[in-house]
């Protein structure tokens, strides 16, 4: 099963188009405001479906739901690849919105379900104490796969000067993921599914009460809120505005992402440089995930570790804003800071999931992880139009500044270390 968990991480992140998705959108003549509205719509759809999908995973079966998410990804990627083809006179905004709806459904079906499968497997085999290690290693595989896909995608885009092959290859990887999930044993569908197989049906109201009880504890609230703020701001920075940052910076050096006909040398390698940047960042992210259990042990307390990562992320955001004041000298330092943020994000996530795992019931895992993801998606959906408008009006420095300001609010929910720990 451990090998299959690694393969899941491989196929989920073998997305050759991801490092260029925002650049692809911008090439469709979208403004940052339009881009923000489009991505906000995607997150709103995910919000509407994500928590119900978590409940569905806990009741119908996590394996089935996670397999279905790969099918939605494949449809989405094929749609992106067909943008502008087929003779259909559909405005690009609405076509892209339709493709993103399938992707949003896939995200809603996926989030929380596979982590719940892994945690369930560890419990059933008496290895619960390895939660941080397993999640860290599977995340490391994810980032290494993303890094490999990024550099390969950059080379392919430099050669073909066409985004479509990137999307079709990503759809093929999603189909492989669908087949892989069907090989998972049914015993990993979840506690509620197993009880139903024995005619012991659990009612939803009974399962919902523990979350209200957990929310009354300040430690759980702080853990939940801090995660939502940290993850949402880093997602906006790293996933949605890093590519525009690279595009603007390379543009100042006379390098285009898609080279004009006849261009040669460095000027024709814009896509390659973007892919290389993503490769380096994801490789460092993989290292962060692998180091996560060691960092947890070094600090001696998960809450201390999470607080330190949060504070470092806030500081990095402020430095990134300073780098954007003058991209002629700030491009390389900015890329370095973005790499640091990737490291921090992947260092933190396994520790957070492991800590959250100690505070939730087994039968609620997919539901609660989906609820945390829903909260992040709501935050991103609400803020993306604001970030897009700010980028159009004031440039990318406004993006980093707003993100740093929001992260600073999270300091109000500093996690309390256990007695005897050094904060």
mmCIF file of C-alpha atoms in Angstrom:
data_model
loop_
_atom_site.group_PDB
_atom_site.id
_atom_site.type_symbol
_atom_site.label_atom_id
_atom_site.label_comp_id
_atom_site.label_asym_id
_atom_site.label_seq_id
_atom_site.Cartn_x
_atom_site.Cartn_y
_atom_site.Cartn_z
ATOM 1 C CA UNK A 1 0.000 0.000 0.000
ATOM 2 C CA UNK A 2 2.833 2.432 0.728
ATOM 3 C CA UNK A 3 4.030 2.034 -2.858
ATOM 4 C CA UNK A 4 0.518 2.740 -4.142
ATOM 5 C CA UNK A 5 0.358 5.865 -1.972
ATOM 6 C CA UNK A 6 3.565 7.030 -3.649
ATOM 7 C CA UNK A 7 2.119 6.243 -7.086
ATOM 8 C CA UNK A 8 -0.982 8.263 -6.201
ATOM 9 C CA UNK A 9 1.234 11.245 -5.398
ATOM 10 C CA UNK A 10 3.083 10.687 -8.672
ATOM 11 C CA UNK A 11 0.033 10.622 -10.953
ATOM 12 C CA UNK A 12 -1.761 13.435 -9.099
ATOM 13 C CA UNK A 13 1.153 15.789 -9.610
ATOM 14 C CA UNK A 14 2.274 14.740 -13.093
ATOM 15 C CA UNK A 15 0.698 17.916 -14.462
ATOM 16 C CA UNK A 16 2.912 19.318 -17.191
ATOM 17 C CA UNK A 17 0.559 22.276 -17.598
ATOM 18 C CA UNK A 18 0.525 23.486 -13.985
ATOM 19 C CA UNK A 19 3.664 25.687 -14.122
ATOM 20 C CA UNK A 20 2.203 27.477 -17.154
ATOM 21 C CA UNK A 21 -1.543 27.531 -16.403
ATOM 22 C CA UNK A 22 -1.709 31.178 -15.330
ATOM 23 C CA UNK A 23 0.509 32.189 -18.256
ATOM 24 C CA UNK A 24 -1.884 30.277 -20.539
ATOM 25 C CA UNK A 25 -4.802 32.254 -19.119
ATOM 26 C CA UNK A 26 -2.973 35.557 -19.579
ATOM 27 C CA UNK A 27 -2.247 34.595 -23.200
ATOM 28 C CA UNK A 28 -6.023 34.421 -23.695
ATOM 29 C CA UNK A 29 -6.032 38.223 -23.175
ATOM 30 C CA UNK A 30 -7.349 38.042 -19.608
ATOM 31 C CA UNK A 31 -6.517 40.881 -17.236
ATOM 32 C CA UNK A 32 -5.479 40.161 -13.661
ATOM 33 C CA UNK A 33 -8.988 41.195 -12.607
ATOM 34 C CA UNK A 34 -10.553 38.751 -15.090
ATOM 35 C CA UNK A 35 -8.116 36.090 -13.981
ATOM 36 C CA UNK A 36 -9.051 36.692 -10.351
ATOM 37 C CA UNK A 37 -12.774 36.428 -11.127
ATOM 38 C CA UNK A 38 -12.264 33.215 -13.115
ATOM 39 C CA UNK A 39 -10.220 31.507 -10.403
ATOM 40 C CA UNK A 40 -12.568 32.809 -7.725
ATOM 41 C CA UNK A 41 -15.438 31.103 -9.543
ATOM 42 C CA UNK A 42 -13.486 27.842 -9.522
ATOM 43 C CA UNK A 43 -12.950 28.072 -5.777
ATOM 44 C CA UNK A 44 -16.593 28.941 -5.141
ATOM 45 C CA UNK A 45 -17.683 25.789 -6.964
ATOM 46 C CA UNK A 46 -15.181 23.813 -4.906
ATOM 47 C CA UNK A 47 -16.566 25.435 -1.763
ATOM 48 C CA UNK A 48 -20.121 24.434 -2.621
ATOM 49 C CA UNK A 49 -19.167 20.820 -3.291
ATOM 50 C CA UNK A 50 -16.187 20.113 -1.063
ATOM 51 C CA UNK A 51 -17.713 19.466 2.336
ATOM 52 C CA UNK A 52 -20.593 17.399 0.863
ATOM 53 C CA UNK A 53 -17.968 15.443 -1.069
ATOM 54 C CA UNK A 54 -16.116 14.783 2.199
ATOM 55 C CA UNK A 55 -19.311 13.415 3.716
ATOM 56 C CA UNK A 56 -19.847 11.391 0.560
ATOM 57 C CA UNK A 57 -16.328 9.986 0.857
ATOM 58 C CA UNK A 58 -16.896 8.970 4.477
ATOM 59 C CA UNK A 59 -20.235 7.303 3.638
ATOM 60 C CA UNK A 60 -20.050 6.046 0.042
ATOM 61 C CA UNK A 61 -16.354 5.202 0.133
ATOM 62 C CA UNK A 62 -13.152 7.237 0.016
ATOM 63 C CA UNK A 63 -11.531 5.028 -2.612
ATOM 64 C CA UNK A 64 -14.414 5.478 -5.065
ATOM 65 C CA UNK A 65 -14.662 9.234 -4.552
ATOM 66 C CA UNK A 66 -10.919 9.767 -4.962
ATOM 67 C CA UNK A 67 -10.937 7.687 -8.165
ATOM 68 C CA UNK A 68 -13.759 9.818 -9.541
ATOM 69 C CA UNK A 69 -11.741 12.996 -8.952
ATOM 70 C CA UNK A 70 -9.124 11.831 -11.462
ATOM 71 C CA UNK A 71 -11.831 11.438 -14.114
ATOM 72 C CA UNK A 72 -12.880 15.054 -13.528
ATOM 73 C CA UNK A 73 -9.253 16.189 -13.851
ATOM 74 C CA UNK A 74 -8.883 14.367 -17.174
ATOM 75 C CA UNK A 75 -12.008 16.019 -18.619
ATOM 76 C CA UNK A 76 -10.778 19.421 -17.458
ATOM 77 C CA UNK A 77 -7.319 19.031 -19.005
ATOM 78 C CA UNK A 78 -8.723 17.829 -22.331
ATOM 79 C CA UNK A 79 -10.997 20.874 -22.356
ATOM 80 C CA UNK A 80 -8.070 23.227 -21.760
ATOM 81 C CA UNK A 81 -6.157 21.550 -24.577
ATOM 82 C CA UNK A 82 -9.077 22.125 -26.941
ATOM 83 C CA UNK A 83 -9.320 25.853 -26.181
ATOM 84 C CA UNK A 84 -9.883 27.759 -29.424
ATOM 85 C CA UNK A 85 -10.352 24.553 -31.459
ATOM 86 C CA UNK A 86 -13.354 22.841 -32.996
ATOM 87 C CA UNK A 87 -14.861 25.943 -34.580
ATOM 88 C CA UNK A 88 -17.212 26.605 -31.639
ATOM 89 C CA UNK A 89 -17.644 30.351 -31.240
ATOM 90 C CA UNK A 90 -17.484 30.323 -27.441
ATOM 91 C CA UNK A 91 -15.751 33.271 -25.731
ATOM 92 C CA UNK A 92 -12.505 32.182 -24.088
ATOM 93 C CA UNK A 93 -13.656 33.321 -20.642
ATOM 94 C CA UNK A 94 -16.697 31.036 -20.660
ATOM 95 C CA UNK A 95 -14.835 28.094 -22.191
ATOM 96 C CA UNK A 96 -12.105 28.351 -19.552
ATOM 97 C CA UNK A 97 -14.755 28.727 -16.860
ATOM 98 C CA UNK A 98 -16.367 25.462 -18.003
ATOM 99 C CA UNK A 99 -13.029 23.639 -17.893
ATOM 100 C CA UNK A 100 -12.347 25.018 -14.438
ATOM 101 C CA UNK A 101 -15.730 23.736 -13.230
ATOM 102 C CA UNK A 102 -14.659 20.156 -13.935
ATOM 103 C CA UNK A 103 -11.318 20.834 -12.247
ATOM 104 C CA UNK A 104 -13.133 22.334 -9.238
ATOM 105 C CA UNK A 105 -15.298 19.222 -8.963
ATOM 106 C CA UNK A 106 -12.176 17.065 -9.042
ATOM 107 C CA UNK A 107 -10.605 19.164 -6.288
ATOM 108 C CA UNK A 108 -13.752 18.890 -4.172
ATOM 109 C CA UNK A 109 -13.784 15.115 -4.520
ATOM 110 C CA UNK A 110 -10.073 14.746 -3.754
ATOM 111 C CA UNK A 111 -9.309 17.008 -0.795
ATOM 112 C CA UNK A 112 -9.234 15.195 2.498
ATOM 113 C CA UNK A 113 -10.170 11.803 1.070
ATOM 114 C CA UNK A 114 -6.726 10.397 0.295
ATOM 115 C CA UNK A 115 -5.122 11.682 3.501
ATOM 116 C CA UNK A 116 -7.989 9.996 5.331
ATOM 117 C CA UNK A 117 -7.215 6.765 3.445
ATOM 118 C CA UNK A 118 -3.550 6.922 4.497
ATOM 119 C CA UNK A 119 -4.366 7.678 8.137
ATOM 120 C CA UNK A 120 -6.921 4.877 8.150
ATOM 121 C CA UNK A 121 -4.314 2.470 6.775
ATOM 122 C CA UNK A 122 -1.785 3.445 9.466
ATOM 123 C CA UNK A 123 -4.359 2.900 12.208
ATOM 124 C CA UNK A 124 -5.414 -0.475 10.834
ATOM 125 C CA UNK A 125 -1.777 -1.643 10.749
ATOM 126 C CA UNK A 126 -0.796 -0.225 14.149
ATOM 127 C CA UNK A 127 1.456 2.502 12.724
ATOM 128 C CA UNK A 128 -0.399 5.654 13.786
ATOM 129 C CA UNK A 129 2.802 7.242 15.101
ATOM 130 C CA UNK A 130 4.182 7.334 11.527
ATOM 131 C CA UNK A 131 1.565 9.822 10.305
ATOM 132 C CA UNK A 132 3.934 12.783 9.912
ATOM 133 C CA UNK A 133 6.561 10.586 8.257
ATOM 134 C CA UNK A 134 4.195 9.025 5.716
ATOM 135 C CA UNK A 135 2.469 12.281 4.824
ATOM 136 C CA UNK A 136 5.848 13.990 4.559
ATOM 137 C CA UNK A 137 7.237 11.319 2.235
ATOM 138 C CA UNK A 138 4.179 11.181 -0.020
ATOM 139 C CA UNK A 139 4.243 14.983 -0.214
ATOM 140 C CA UNK A 140 7.927 14.775 -1.068
ATOM 141 C CA UNK A 141 7.100 12.440 -3.961
ATOM 142 C CA UNK A 142 4.403 14.902 -5.024
ATOM 143 C CA UNK A 143 6.823 17.815 -5.166
ATOM 144 C CA UNK A 144 9.522 15.793 -6.948
ATOM 145 C CA UNK A 145 6.936 14.779 -9.535
ATOM 146 C CA UNK A 146 5.821 18.396 -9.927
ATOM 147 C CA UNK A 147 9.456 19.415 -10.362
ATOM 148 C CA UNK A 148 10.015 16.790 -13.048
ATOM 149 C CA UNK A 149 6.789 17.757 -14.834
ATOM 150 C CA UNK A 150 7.798 21.427 -14.694
ATOM 151 C CA UNK A 151 11.184 21.025 -16.354
ATOM 152 C CA UNK A 152 9.784 18.584 -18.940
ATOM 153 C CA UNK A 153 6.881 20.927 -19.611
ATOM 154 C CA UNK A 154 9.262 23.861 -20.023
ATOM 155 C CA UNK A 155 11.339 21.959 -22.572
ATOM 156 C CA UNK A 156 8.233 20.792 -24.447
ATOM 157 C CA UNK A 157 6.697 24.279 -24.518
ATOM 158 C CA UNK A 158 9.966 25.824 -25.695
ATOM 159 C CA UNK A 159 10.077 23.303 -28.535
ATOM 160 C CA UNK A 160 6.385 23.218 -29.535
ATOM 161 C CA UNK A 161 5.366 26.804 -28.629
ATOM 162 C CA UNK A 162 1.913 25.345 -27.962
ATOM 163 C CA UNK A 163 0.216 24.748 -24.597
ATOM 164 C CA UNK A 164 -2.122 21.976 -25.843
ATOM 165 C CA UNK A 165 0.348 19.042 -25.560
ATOM 166 C CA UNK A 166 0.955 19.933 -21.910
ATOM 167 C CA UNK A 167 -2.748 19.567 -21.147
ATOM 168 C CA UNK A 168 -3.159 16.301 -23.054
ATOM 169 C CA UNK A 169 -0.203 14.712 -21.268
ATOM 170 C CA UNK A 170 -1.656 15.860 -17.927
ATOM 171 C CA UNK A 171 -4.990 14.226 -18.859
ATOM 172 C CA UNK A 172 -3.165 10.956 -19.569
ATOM 173 C CA UNK A 173 -1.576 11.009 -16.103
ATOM 174 C CA UNK A 174 -5.015 11.619 -14.562
ATOM 175 C CA UNK A 175 -6.398 8.548 -16.339
ATOM 176 C CA UNK A 176 -3.562 6.477 -14.843
ATOM 177 C CA UNK A 177 -4.473 7.810 -11.398
ATOM 178 C CA UNK A 178 -8.090 6.746 -11.920
ATOM 179 C CA UNK A 179 -7.011 3.177 -12.677
ATOM 180 C CA UNK A 180 -4.620 3.156 -9.703
ATOM 181 C CA UNK A 181 -7.335 4.085 -7.198
ATOM 182 C CA UNK A 182 -9.487 1.205 -8.383
ATOM 183 C CA UNK A 183 -6.708 -1.169 -7.256
ATOM 184 C CA UNK A 184 -6.974 0.040 -3.629
ATOM 185 C CA UNK A 185 -8.584 -2.581 -1.339
ATOM 186 C CA UNK A 186 -12.184 -1.908 -0.332
ATOM 187 C CA UNK A 187 -11.162 -2.117 3.296
ATOM 188 C CA UNK A 188 -9.859 1.457 2.941
ATOM 189 C CA UNK A 189 -13.252 2.914 2.022
ATOM 190 C CA UNK A 190 -13.630 4.175 5.614
ATOM 191 C CA UNK A 191 -15.119 3.295 8.996
ATOM 192 C CA UNK A 192 -18.675 4.343 8.136
ATOM 193 C CA UNK A 193 -18.623 2.377 4.893
ATOM 194 C CA UNK A 194 -17.338 -0.697 6.735
ATOM 195 C CA UNK A 195 -19.996 -0.365 9.422
ATOM 196 C CA UNK A 196 -22.692 -0.113 6.781
ATOM 197 C CA UNK A 197 -21.379 -3.340 5.262
ATOM 198 C CA UNK A 198 -22.130 -4.917 8.645
ATOM 199 C CA UNK A 199 -25.553 -3.255 8.790
ATOM 200 C CA UNK A 200 -24.418 -0.801 11.489
ATOM 201 C CA UNK A 201 -25.492 2.506 10.002
ATOM 202 C CA UNK A 202 -24.231 5.661 11.709
ATOM 203 C CA UNK A 203 -26.422 8.755 11.483
ATOM 204 C CA UNK A 204 -25.038 12.098 10.291
ATOM 205 C CA UNK A 205 -26.193 14.211 13.265
ATOM 206 C CA UNK A 206 -24.260 12.006 15.679
ATOM 207 C CA UNK A 207 -21.099 12.394 13.605
ATOM 208 C CA UNK A 208 -21.504 16.150 13.339
ATOM 209 C CA UNK A 209 -21.600 16.873 17.069
ATOM 210 C CA UNK A 210 -17.870 16.274 17.773
ATOM 211 C CA UNK A 211 -16.790 19.124 15.448
ATOM 212 C CA UNK A 212 -18.903 21.625 17.411
ATOM 213 C CA UNK A 213 -17.308 20.329 20.587
ATOM 214 C CA UNK A 214 -13.797 20.624 19.112
ATOM 215 C CA UNK A 215 -14.466 24.186 17.918
ATOM 216 C CA UNK A 216 -15.174 25.257 21.496
ATOM 217 C CA UNK A 217 -11.539 24.549 22.401
ATOM 218 C CA UNK A 218 -9.226 27.498 21.761
ATOM 219 C CA UNK A 219 -6.347 25.223 20.750
ATOM 220 C CA UNK A 220 -8.339 23.625 17.945
ATOM 221 C CA UNK A 221 -9.692 27.000 16.771
ATOM 222 C CA UNK A 222 -6.189 28.473 16.626
ATOM 223 C CA UNK A 223 -4.863 25.433 14.733
ATOM 224 C CA UNK A 224 -7.705 25.613 12.228
ATOM 225 C CA UNK A 225 -7.671 29.388 11.655
ATOM 226 C CA UNK A 226 -3.893 29.625 11.402
ATOM 227 C CA UNK A 227 -3.870 26.866 8.794
ATOM 228 C CA UNK A 228 -6.580 28.539 6.714
ATOM 229 C CA UNK A 229 -4.764 31.892 6.698
ATOM 230 C CA UNK A 230 -1.321 30.451 6.002
ATOM 231 C CA UNK A 231 -2.355 28.013 3.278
ATOM 232 C CA UNK A 232 -4.695 30.431 1.499
ATOM 233 C CA UNK A 233 -2.132 33.231 1.269
ATOM 234 C CA UNK A 234 0.678 30.937 0.147
ATOM 235 C CA UNK A 235 -1.603 29.404 -2.464
ATOM 236 C CA UNK A 236 -2.390 32.854 -3.857
ATOM 237 C CA UNK A 237 1.287 33.793 -3.885
ATOM 238 C CA UNK A 238 2.792 30.550 -5.166
ATOM 239 C CA UNK A 239 0.101 29.163 -7.464
ATOM 240 C CA UNK A 240 -1.500 32.254 -8.958
ATOM 241 C CA UNK A 241 1.036 35.096 -8.956
ATOM 242 C CA UNK A 242 4.468 33.456 -9.178
ATOM 243 C CA UNK A 243 4.081 32.873 -12.920
ATOM 244 C CA UNK A 244 3.132 36.530 -13.616
ATOM 245 C CA UNK A 245 6.099 37.555 -11.442
ATOM 246 C CA UNK A 246 8.417 35.482 -13.636
ATOM 247 C CA UNK A 247 6.765 36.769 -16.824
ATOM 248 C CA UNK A 248 7.242 40.405 -15.830
ATOM 249 C CA UNK A 249 10.804 39.815 -14.631
ATOM 250 C CA UNK A 250 11.843 37.925 -17.758
ATOM 251 C CA UNK A 251 10.119 40.554 -19.883
ATOM 252 C CA UNK A 252 12.408 43.214 -18.418
ATOM 253 C CA UNK A 253 15.303 41.083 -19.696
ATOM 254 C CA UNK A 254 13.762 40.858 -23.171
ATOM 255 C CA UNK A 255 12.697 37.206 -22.783
ATOM 256 C CA UNK A 256 9.174 36.096 -23.780
ATOM 257 C CA UNK A 257 7.467 32.965 -22.471
ATOM 258 C CA UNK A 258 6.366 31.928 -25.969
ATOM 259 C CA UNK A 259 9.158 33.042 -28.268
ATOM 260 C CA UNK A 260 8.313 34.929 -31.430
ATOM 261 C CA UNK A 261 9.083 33.212 -34.765
ATOM 262 C CA UNK A 262 12.753 33.552 -35.561
ATOM 263 C CA UNK A 263 13.823 34.116 -31.961
ATOM 264 C CA UNK A 264 16.822 32.106 -30.840
ATOM 265 C CA UNK A 265 19.201 31.688 -27.921
ATOM 266 C CA UNK A 266 18.189 32.881 -24.474
ATOM 267 C CA UNK A 267 15.373 35.026 -25.893
ATOM 268 C CA UNK A 268 13.643 31.833 -27.122
ATOM 269 C CA UNK A 269 13.921 30.003 -23.798
ATOM 270 C CA UNK A 270 11.374 31.835 -21.638
ATOM 271 C CA UNK A 271 9.254 28.709 -21.088
ATOM 272 C CA UNK A 272 12.354 26.735 -20.171
ATOM 273 C CA UNK A 273 13.367 29.285 -17.522
ATOM 274 C CA UNK A 274 9.879 29.174 -16.025
ATOM 275 C CA UNK A 275 10.015 25.368 -15.978
ATOM 276 C CA UNK A 276 13.481 25.438 -14.426
ATOM 277 C CA UNK A 277 12.298 27.847 -11.727
ATOM 278 C CA UNK A 278 9.348 25.573 -10.919
ATOM 279 C CA UNK A 279 11.666 22.553 -10.945
ATOM 280 C CA UNK A 280 13.978 24.142 -8.366
ATOM 281 C CA UNK A 281 11.113 25.327 -6.163
ATOM 282 C CA UNK A 282 9.320 21.986 -6.188
ATOM 283 C CA UNK A 283 12.573 20.140 -5.525
ATOM 284 C CA UNK A 284 13.113 22.299 -2.461
ATOM 285 C CA UNK A 285 9.460 21.720 -1.530
ATOM 286 C CA UNK A 286 10.096 17.980 -1.703
ATOM 287 C CA UNK A 287 13.055 18.418 0.633
ATOM 288 C CA UNK A 288 10.868 20.401 3.035
ATOM 289 C CA UNK A 289 8.296 17.608 3.147
ATOM 290 C CA UNK A 290 11.008 15.021 3.823
ATOM 291 C CA UNK A 291 12.469 17.174 6.600
ATOM 292 C CA UNK A 292 9.073 17.705 8.217
ATOM 293 C CA UNK A 293 9.308 14.842 10.771
ATOM 294 C CA UNK A 294 12.888 15.848 11.647
ATOM 295 C CA UNK A 295 11.841 19.473 12.170
ATOM 296 C CA UNK A 296 8.985 18.278 14.365
ATOM 297 C CA UNK A 297 11.400 16.232 16.482
ATOM 298 C CA UNK A 298 13.894 19.090 16.689
ATOM 299 C CA UNK A 299 11.359 21.554 18.037
ATOM 300 C CA UNK A 300 9.941 18.948 20.402
ATOM 301 C CA UNK A 301 6.369 20.164 19.920
ATOM 302 C CA UNK A 302 4.172 20.356 16.829
ATOM 303 C CA UNK A 303 2.587 23.649 17.896
ATOM 304 C CA UNK A 304 6.020 25.249 18.325
ATOM 305 C CA UNK A 305 7.020 24.010 14.877
ATOM 306 C CA UNK A 306 3.834 25.372 13.295
ATOM 307 C CA UNK A 307 4.285 28.779 14.960
ATOM 308 C CA UNK A 308 7.863 29.095 13.727
ATOM 309 C CA UNK A 309 6.935 28.212 10.154
ATOM 310 C CA UNK A 310 4.089 30.737 10.227
ATOM 311 C CA UNK A 311 6.326 33.543 11.451
ATOM 312 C CA UNK A 312 8.979 32.721 8.845
ATOM 313 C CA UNK A 313 6.305 32.808 6.125
ATOM 314 C CA UNK A 314 5.193 36.274 7.177
ATOM 315 C CA UNK A 315 8.763 37.561 7.118
ATOM 316 C CA UNK A 316 9.351 36.050 3.665
ATOM 317 C CA UNK A 317 6.230 37.763 2.346
ATOM 318 C CA UNK A 318 7.492 41.158 3.490
ATOM 319 C CA UNK A 319 10.891 40.582 1.870
ATOM 320 C CA UNK A 320 9.190 39.511 -1.372
ATOM 321 C CA UNK A 321 7.300 42.806 -1.478
ATOM 322 C CA UNK A 322 10.612 44.660 -1.108
ATOM 323 C CA UNK A 323 12.117 42.664 -4.002
ATOM 324 C CA UNK A 324 9.286 43.768 -6.297
ATOM 325 C CA UNK A 325 10.145 47.448 -5.854
ATOM 326 C CA UNK A 326 12.788 46.993 -8.553
ATOM 327 C CA UNK A 327 12.672 43.743 -10.482
ATOM 328 C CA UNK A 328 15.922 44.436 -12.303
ATOM 329 C CA UNK A 329 17.772 43.619 -9.090
ATOM 330 C CA UNK A 330 14.923 41.901 -7.250
ATOM 331 C CA UNK A 331 14.089 39.106 -9.714
ATOM 332 C CA UNK A 332 16.643 36.562 -8.480
ATOM 333 C CA UNK A 333 16.175 37.409 -4.762
ATOM 334 C CA UNK A 334 12.419 37.211 -5.357
ATOM 335 C CA UNK A 335 12.753 33.748 -6.875
ATOM 336 C CA UNK A 336 14.822 32.747 -3.844
ATOM 337 C CA UNK A 337 12.122 34.010 -1.463
ATOM 338 C CA UNK A 338 9.431 32.156 -3.422
ATOM 339 C CA UNK A 339 11.558 29.031 -3.052
ATOM 340 C CA UNK A 340 11.762 29.618 0.696
ATOM 341 C CA UNK A 341 7.967 29.966 0.856
ATOM 342 C CA UNK A 342 7.607 26.664 -1.019
ATOM 343 C CA UNK A 343 9.945 25.054 1.509
ATOM 344 C CA UNK A 344 7.950 26.425 4.433
ATOM 345 C CA UNK A 345 4.609 25.351 2.968
ATOM 346 C CA UNK A 346 5.751 21.763 2.495
ATOM 347 C CA UNK A 347 7.579 21.668 5.808
ATOM 348 C CA UNK A 348 4.426 22.726 7.614
ATOM 349 C CA UNK A 349 1.651 20.681 5.999
ATOM 350 C CA UNK A 350 2.553 17.168 7.249
ATOM 351 C CA UNK A 351 3.016 18.513 10.785
ATOM 352 C CA UNK A 352 -0.377 20.220 10.638
ATOM 353 C CA UNK A 353 -2.199 17.111 9.391
ATOM 354 C CA UNK A 354 -0.487 15.003 12.043
ATOM 355 C CA UNK A 355 -1.506 17.461 14.791
ATOM 356 C CA UNK A 356 -5.059 17.686 13.461
ATOM 357 C CA UNK A 357 -5.211 13.886 13.386
ATOM 358 C CA UNK A 358 -4.796 13.834 17.173
ATOM 359 C CA UNK A 359 -7.878 16.041 17.589
ATOM 360 C CA UNK A 360 -10.462 14.384 15.318
ATOM 361 C CA UNK A 361 -12.423 11.154 15.207
ATOM 362 C CA UNK A 362 -11.458 8.463 12.706
ATOM 363 C CA UNK A 363 -14.873 8.439 11.017
ATOM 364 C CA UNK A 364 -14.679 12.216 10.498
ATOM 365 C CA UNK A 365 -11.275 12.434 8.857
ATOM 366 C CA UNK A 366 -12.320 13.076 5.270
ATOM 367 C CA UNK A 367 -15.127 15.393 6.405
ATOM 368 C CA UNK A 368 -12.934 17.505 8.687
ATOM 369 C CA UNK A 369 -10.017 17.718 6.253
ATOM 370 C CA UNK A 370 -12.501 18.731 3.559
ATOM 371 C CA UNK A 371 -13.959 21.369 5.874
ATOM 372 C CA UNK A 372 -10.490 22.822 6.440
ATOM 373 C CA UNK A 373 -9.950 22.828 2.697
ATOM 374 C CA UNK A 374 -13.370 24.453 2.161
ATOM 375 C CA UNK A 375 -12.403 27.247 4.536
ATOM 376 C CA UNK A 376 -9.166 27.810 2.594
ATOM 377 C CA UNK A 377 -11.074 27.774 -0.692
ATOM 378 C CA UNK A 378 -13.599 30.335 0.594
ATOM 379 C CA UNK A 379 -10.781 32.623 1.683
ATOM 380 C CA UNK A 380 -9.032 32.306 -1.696
ATOM 381 C CA UNK A 381 -12.290 32.784 -3.617
ATOM 382 C CA UNK A 382 -13.182 35.954 -1.711
ATOM 383 C CA UNK A 383 -9.708 37.461 -1.978
ATOM 384 C CA UNK A 384 -8.702 36.591 -5.562
ATOM 385 C CA UNK A 385 -10.785 39.326 -7.236
ATOM 386 C CA UNK A 386 -9.273 41.841 -4.792
ATOM 387 C CA UNK A 387 -5.759 40.593 -5.518
ATOM 388 C CA UNK A 388 -6.408 40.711 -9.263
ATOM 389 C CA UNK A 389 -7.756 44.261 -9.123
ATOM 390 C CA UNK A 390 -4.845 45.373 -6.934
ATOM 391 C CA UNK A 391 -2.340 43.834 -9.373
ATOM 392 C CA UNK A 392 -3.952 45.675 -12.300
ATOM 393 C CA UNK A 393 -3.956 48.976 -10.413
ATOM 394 C CA UNK A 394 -0.692 48.921 -8.462
ATOM 395 C CA UNK A 395 1.371 46.006 -9.786
ATOM 396 C CA UNK A 396 2.449 42.756 -8.144
ATOM 397 C CA UNK A 397 3.856 44.537 -5.092
ATOM 398 C CA UNK A 398 0.249 45.024 -3.976
ATOM 399 C CA UNK A 399 -0.280 41.241 -4.052
ATOM 400 C CA UNK A 400 2.634 40.502 -1.737
ATOM 401 C CA UNK A 401 1.755 43.394 0.582
ATOM 402 C CA UNK A 402 -1.879 42.355 1.006
ATOM 403 C CA UNK A 403 -0.853 38.727 1.604
ATOM 404 C CA UNK A 404 1.664 39.791 4.262
ATOM 405 C CA UNK A 405 -0.980 41.954 5.931
ATOM 406 C CA UNK A 406 -3.424 39.058 6.108
ATOM 407 C CA UNK A 407 -0.727 36.729 7.444
ATOM 408 C CA UNK A 408 0.018 39.238 10.191
ATOM 409 C CA UNK A 409 -3.595 38.906 11.365
ATOM 410 C CA UNK A 410 -2.925 35.214 12.008
ATOM 411 C CA UNK A 411 -0.468 36.105 14.756
ATOM 412 C CA UNK A 412 -3.543 36.699 16.924
ATOM 413 C CA UNK A 413 -4.046 32.909 16.935
ATOM 414 C CA UNK A 414 -0.621 31.759 18.029
ATOM 415 C CA UNK A 415 -0.682 28.082 18.965
ATOM 416 C CA UNK A 416 -0.006 27.245 22.592
ATOM 417 C CA UNK A 417 2.803 24.683 23.074
ATOM 418 C CA UNK A 418 2.310 21.804 25.443
ATOM 419 C CA UNK A 419 3.677 22.246 28.968
ATOM 420 C CA UNK A 420 7.452 21.834 29.074
ATOM 421 C CA UNK A 421 8.010 22.903 25.440
ATOM 422 C CA UNK A 422 10.085 25.897 24.403
ATOM 423 C CA UNK A 423 8.149 28.248 22.084
#
